[in-house]
Structures are given as structure tokens and as C-alpha cells.
Amino acid sequence: MSQLFQLQCPQCRRYFGNGPLTICEECFSPLEMSYDLSSIGRLIDRATIESRPQNIWRYAELLPVAAEHRSGLPVGFTPLLAAPTLARRLGVDGLYLKNDSVCFPTLSFKDRVVAVALAQARAFGFEVVGCASTGNLANSVAAQAARLGLEAWIFVPSDLEPAKLLATAVYGAHLVRVDGTYDQVNRLCAEIAETRRWGLVNVNLRNYYAEGSKTVAYEIAEQLGWRLPDNVVVPMAGGAQITRIAKGFSELVELGLVPQSPVRIFGAQAAGCSPITTAAQQGVLEIVPQQPATICHSLAIGNPADGYRALQVIAASDGFAEDATDDEIIRGIRMLAETEGVFGETAAGVTVAAAGKLIRDGRIKRGETTVLCITGNGLKTTDALVADLPFEPALAPKLAAFEASLDRLAVPA
Ligand SMILES: *Cc1c(COP(=O)(O)O)cnc(C)c1O
Ligand SMILES: [Zn+2]
């Protein structure tokens, strides 16, 4: 390979260089990003990485961006928090939260994937960028496009949370609400990418976008002191994140940056949209698309682009997948907030609820190190909690009124 990374067909092994391509024209397989890891291994070691600023660009050699790429955006390197109180509540130990609910700049893990995709959008000469989104991607593309001076067109299902719509429009992006499901929005975007010279981050730039997720794996390993966890629990929508986290761990082993050790990869979905979890639980590698009906809009993809690969990494790692009903999602959000002071969005509720089931069933055990991926911020999905956390009536500003209401107010919602 003449460059450190390029697109390759996993089927016929043909190389395609770099560009906004997704499918092998010979055998119609989805292309994959491949790296010249032996050359990369000569460029980086632990000390080099540790000497760099704490953001995703410290792993630049392992990302599909030009060596000279310099981003002004300090994306990623979010906290890895020990979660002893949540662990005790769930009946396990060794639990950590990878807290992407505070990722810069838009408070979700999507900031990682967008940073990588937009770096290449510019390199490929796109002046207009966009995406099909379930919410968080919309926020991140809009924000980062504004920063880079790119025009942004964002397509979303019309039923998204108001906070996610507002937090897209505020950046001056063109926000197109589509009367349909995410899968219909995505199909529309695929057609748009064929007719216009637009860089749609999760459509024609998808191979670059998806690779940004590997940085979650790199950071987890580095923050654990350059070792791999025993288990990760990852919320799944299209399945890009879970597959690239697995890829990231493998690359670190191959480069000798961490000792080899098995990582079980666990997936989590909402019960109201669980095409990947359903197949994983049936032990099959075939996805049957679903019509989403869940409060967890961020994970509501009925026909996941990386679903097949997600099933493969879950099976190959001896992992599993679990789902969570709307009630379990709400309880998961509240448990995470009450035990560890982290307010995650509905996807976090899914992850916590799924982890509870994996622990209950003995798939995650005491004495193991387990990382829960908290991928988005609860302030964007407060609608899901409004009915569950009603306000008390306002009090007269009198001590007597306070004393008279004390018993009632002392009971938590
Ligand atoms: C998009 C998203 C995911 C899942 O990402 P995929 O790579 O599509 O599986 C998880 N959590 C949140 C909060 C998201 O916005
Ligand atoms: Zn091919």
C-alpha cells in the first residue's frame, strides 16, 4: 500500500484508494477502511501518543485523515469514570462509564465520527455537507460544519425531540424534517448523494465517518492504563460504533500497544427497535428490518447499515445483545443519574438496563472490568422523563409553608 490507509473490498481484496465510495463495483460488497499497520507501528508508540493533546487527534495515524491534518477542534478524550455505586446496585464490580455525554462540541459520541468525516469532506472538495440523522448526528454535523465554514443540509425524521431539532437549527444549518422513518430519510439521502456533489457523512462518506468510532476503544484502553477491558456494553443504532470499537481494540493488540486479551462485545437496543438484538438472541446473522416504536429516537434505525457486521463482532467475541423497554429505559436513566451523577440520554438508559440484564444472567461477572458506553446527554431528551418526574406545586415563600409541606417534599419522585 502506498498510503497508510485506503478503501478495500473485503470480498475481492481490491483497493480503491480514497474517495466518497461505499460499494465495490466488482462484487457489490460494502468497502472497508484498511490500514498499513506495520508502517503505522513504526510511527507511534505509547509515549508518543501520551505526549499529544488529549483529544481524538492523538491517534491521527490510526484514523483515515491526512498525516498533515490539523484540526482546531478538541473532540473526544471524554472521562472514563469508575462507577462503584451503580456497580453495587447492579450486583457486580469493576464497572466504568465511558462518558461521551460530555463530548465536545455537541455532547454525544457523534462528535468523533463527524470530526473524521468532515476532515475528509474538505479533502475531497465538498463545499456542502449533510447527513441523515436520528438527532445527535444532526447536532454534530451542524456545529462542526459551522465551525469549518461549510454549508450543511440535515435530514431527520419529523418526530425527533424538540431539543435535538433546535440544537441543529441554531448553527444555521438547513434542517429538513421528513415525514417518515429514519430508514426512509436515509434512502432519500442516498438518492441526493447520487444527484448532487454533497458530502453526506453517513452516506457517501460513511467509511470515514464510521472509523471515528474507533477512538472510543483507543481511549478506553489508554485510560485503563494500556490494557483492554473484559467487557464493553455499546448501544446500537446503525451498528457502526460497536463494530469499530471492536476493530479499534484489535488494532491496538496488533500494534503491540496493549497486551492481547479477549474483550466480550455486548450490544444494547431499545425493545421498540431491536433488529440487531433480536437476531443476536436468535443466534442468526440475518437482520429482519423493524418499524421503530420507542422513546429512544437516537437508536431508532429499523434497517441498520452495519447490522450484519455488528452480529459478527458480537458472535466472534462471545458476546451477546439485550434490549430495554421504554419503562426500563427511564429507570436506567434515573439509576445512572442517582448513583453516579451522570445524566445520560435515552440511549444511556438502554445501555444501563441492558447491562443490568447481562449481569443478572451471569454474562458479566464479578472480578471483570466492564465499560458501559454512555453516548449522549440527558438534557437533549428530557421529554422522555417529564411524566416520570412531575414538579411539586410551588410553595408560598414562608417558613411555615415549608414546614407544613416537609413530609410530602421529603419523598423523592
Ligand atoms: C448514533 C448513536 C448511537 C449508535 O450509533 P451507531 O454507530 O449508529 O450504532 C448510540 N448512542 C447515541 C446517543 C447515538 O446518537
Ligand atoms: Zn469486491
PDB file of N, CA, C and O in Angstrom, residues 28 65 74 97 191 196 211 251 322 335 342 344 366 382 397 402 404-405 412:
ATOM      1  N   PHE A  28     -20.012  -5.729  -5.369  1.00  0.00           N
ATOM      2  CA  PHE A  28     -21.084  -5.040  -4.631  1.00  0.00           C
ATOM      3  C   PHE A  28     -21.022  -5.214  -3.118  1.00  0.00           C
ATOM      4  O   PHE A  28     -22.014  -5.025  -2.420  1.00  0.00           O
ATOM      5  N   VAL A  65      -7.341  10.152   8.045  1.00  0.00           N
ATOM      6  CA  VAL A  65      -7.162  11.580   7.776  1.00  0.00           C
ATOM      7  C   VAL A  65      -5.714  11.769   7.343  1.00  0.00           C
ATOM      8  O   VAL A  65      -4.846  10.975   7.718  1.00  0.00           O
ATOM      9  N   PRO A  74     -10.948  20.208  19.644  1.00  0.00           N
ATOM     10  CA  PRO A  74     -10.509  19.188  20.612  1.00  0.00           C
ATOM     11  C   PRO A  74     -11.640  18.212  20.950  1.00  0.00           C
ATOM     12  O   PRO A  74     -12.195  18.219  22.034  1.00  0.00           O
ATOM     13  N   LEU A  97     -17.801   3.934  33.331  1.00  0.00           N
ATOM     14  CA  LEU A  97     -18.619   4.642  32.338  1.00  0.00           C
ATOM     15  C   LEU A  97     -17.700   5.392  31.393  1.00  0.00           C
ATOM     16  O   LEU A  97     -16.854   6.174  31.856  1.00  0.00           O
ATOM     17  N   GLU A 191     -30.210   8.934  -2.456  1.00  0.00           N
ATOM     18  CA  GLU A 191     -30.562   9.457  -3.788  1.00  0.00           C
ATOM     19  C   GLU A 191     -29.973  10.848  -4.002  1.00  0.00           C
ATOM     20  O   GLU A 191     -29.477  11.169  -5.078  1.00  0.00           O
ATOM     21  N   ARG A 196     -26.220  15.114  -6.349  1.00  0.00           N
ATOM     22  CA  ARG A 196     -25.547  16.373  -6.017  1.00  0.00           C
ATOM     23  C   ARG A 196     -24.154  16.092  -5.499  1.00  0.00           C
ATOM     24  O   ARG A 196     -23.921  15.053  -4.898  1.00  0.00           O
ATOM     25  N   GLU A 211     -15.064   5.180  11.011  1.00  0.00           N
ATOM     26  CA  GLU A 211     -13.751   4.977  11.635  1.00  0.00           C
ATOM     27  C   GLU A 211     -13.540   5.874  12.855  1.00  0.00           C
ATOM     28  O   GLU A 211     -12.734   5.555  13.726  1.00  0.00           O
ATOM     29  N   GLU A 251      -6.782  -3.479  16.608  1.00  0.00           N
ATOM     30  CA  GLU A 251      -5.621  -2.747  16.088  1.00  0.00           C
ATOM     31  C   GLU A 251      -4.592  -2.488  17.191  1.00  0.00           C
ATOM     32  O   GLU A 251      -3.389  -2.603  16.954  1.00  0.00           O
ATOM     33  N   GLU A 322     -28.791  -7.312  24.391  1.00  0.00           N
ATOM     34  CA  GLU A 322     -30.002  -7.202  25.200  1.00  0.00           C
ATOM     35  C   GLU A 322     -30.776  -5.982  24.758  1.00  0.00           C
ATOM     36  O   GLU A 322     -30.229  -5.068  24.141  1.00  0.00           O
ATOM     37  N   MET A 335     -31.457   5.622  37.337  1.00  0.00           N
ATOM     38  CA  MET A 335     -30.485   4.894  38.164  1.00  0.00           C
ATOM     39  C   MET A 335     -29.072   5.420  37.934  1.00  0.00           C
ATOM     40  O   MET A 335     -28.294   5.631  38.860  1.00  0.00           O
ATOM     41  N   VAL A 342     -24.471  11.075  36.628  1.00  0.00           N
ATOM     42  CA  VAL A 342     -24.319  11.246  35.176  1.00  0.00           C
ATOM     43  C   VAL A 342     -25.708  11.193  34.541  1.00  0.00           C
ATOM     44  O   VAL A 342     -26.427  10.202  34.697  1.00  0.00           O
ATOM     45  N   GLY A 344     -27.532  10.792  31.415  1.00  0.00           N
ATOM     46  CA  GLY A 344     -27.429  10.359  30.021  1.00  0.00           C
ATOM     47  C   GLY A 344     -28.769  10.423  29.328  1.00  0.00           C
ATOM     48  O   GLY A 344     -29.825  10.503  29.956  1.00  0.00           O
ATOM     49  N   ARG A 366     -18.583 -10.720  38.440  1.00  0.00           N
ATOM     50  CA  ARG A 366     -17.673 -10.078  39.395  1.00  0.00           C
ATOM     51  C   ARG A 366     -16.224 -10.391  39.019  1.00  0.00           C
ATOM     52  O   ARG A 366     -15.931 -11.439  38.479  1.00  0.00           O
ATOM     53  N   THR A 382     -35.093  15.343  27.618  1.00  0.00           N
ATOM     54  CA  THR A 382     -35.866  15.495  28.854  1.00  0.00           C
ATOM     55  C   THR A 382     -37.342  15.124  28.658  1.00  0.00           C
ATOM     56  O   THR A 382     -38.003  14.728  29.619  1.00  0.00           O
ATOM     57  N   PRO A 397     -43.562  31.605  49.939  1.00  0.00           N
ATOM     58  CA  PRO A 397     -42.217  31.878  50.480  1.00  0.00           C
ATOM     59  C   PRO A 397     -42.257  32.137  51.992  1.00  0.00           C
ATOM     60  O   PRO A 397     -41.847  33.184  52.469  1.00  0.00           O
ATOM     61  N   PHE A 402     -43.173  25.860  54.317  1.00  0.00           N
ATOM     62  CA  PHE A 402     -42.140  24.836  54.105  1.00  0.00           C
ATOM     63  C   PHE A 402     -42.271  23.718  55.138  1.00  0.00           C
ATOM     64  O   PHE A 402     -42.281  22.531  54.802  1.00  0.00           O
ATOM     65  N   ALA A 404     -44.835  22.848  56.834  1.00  0.00           N
ATOM     66  CA  ALA A 404     -46.084  22.099  56.658  1.00  0.00           C
ATOM     67  C   ALA A 404     -45.997  21.093  55.514  1.00  0.00           C
ATOM     68  O   ALA A 404     -46.702  20.086  55.501  1.00  0.00           O
ATOM     69  N   SER A 405     -45.093  21.394  54.554  1.00  0.00           N
ATOM     70  CA  SER A 405     -45.003  20.516  53.370  1.00  0.00           C
ATOM     71  C   SER A 405     -43.843  19.536  53.464  1.00  0.00           C
ATOM     72  O   SER A 405     -43.628  18.754  52.528  1.00  0.00           O
ATOM     73  N   PRO A 412     -38.780  11.308  47.608  1.00  0.00           N
ATOM     74  CA  PRO A 412     -38.286  11.565  46.241  1.00  0.00           C
ATOM     75  C   PRO A 412     -39.295  11.129  45.181  1.00  0.00           C
ATOM     76  O   PRO A 412     -40.108  10.226  45.452  1.00  0.00           O
TER      77      PRO A 412
END
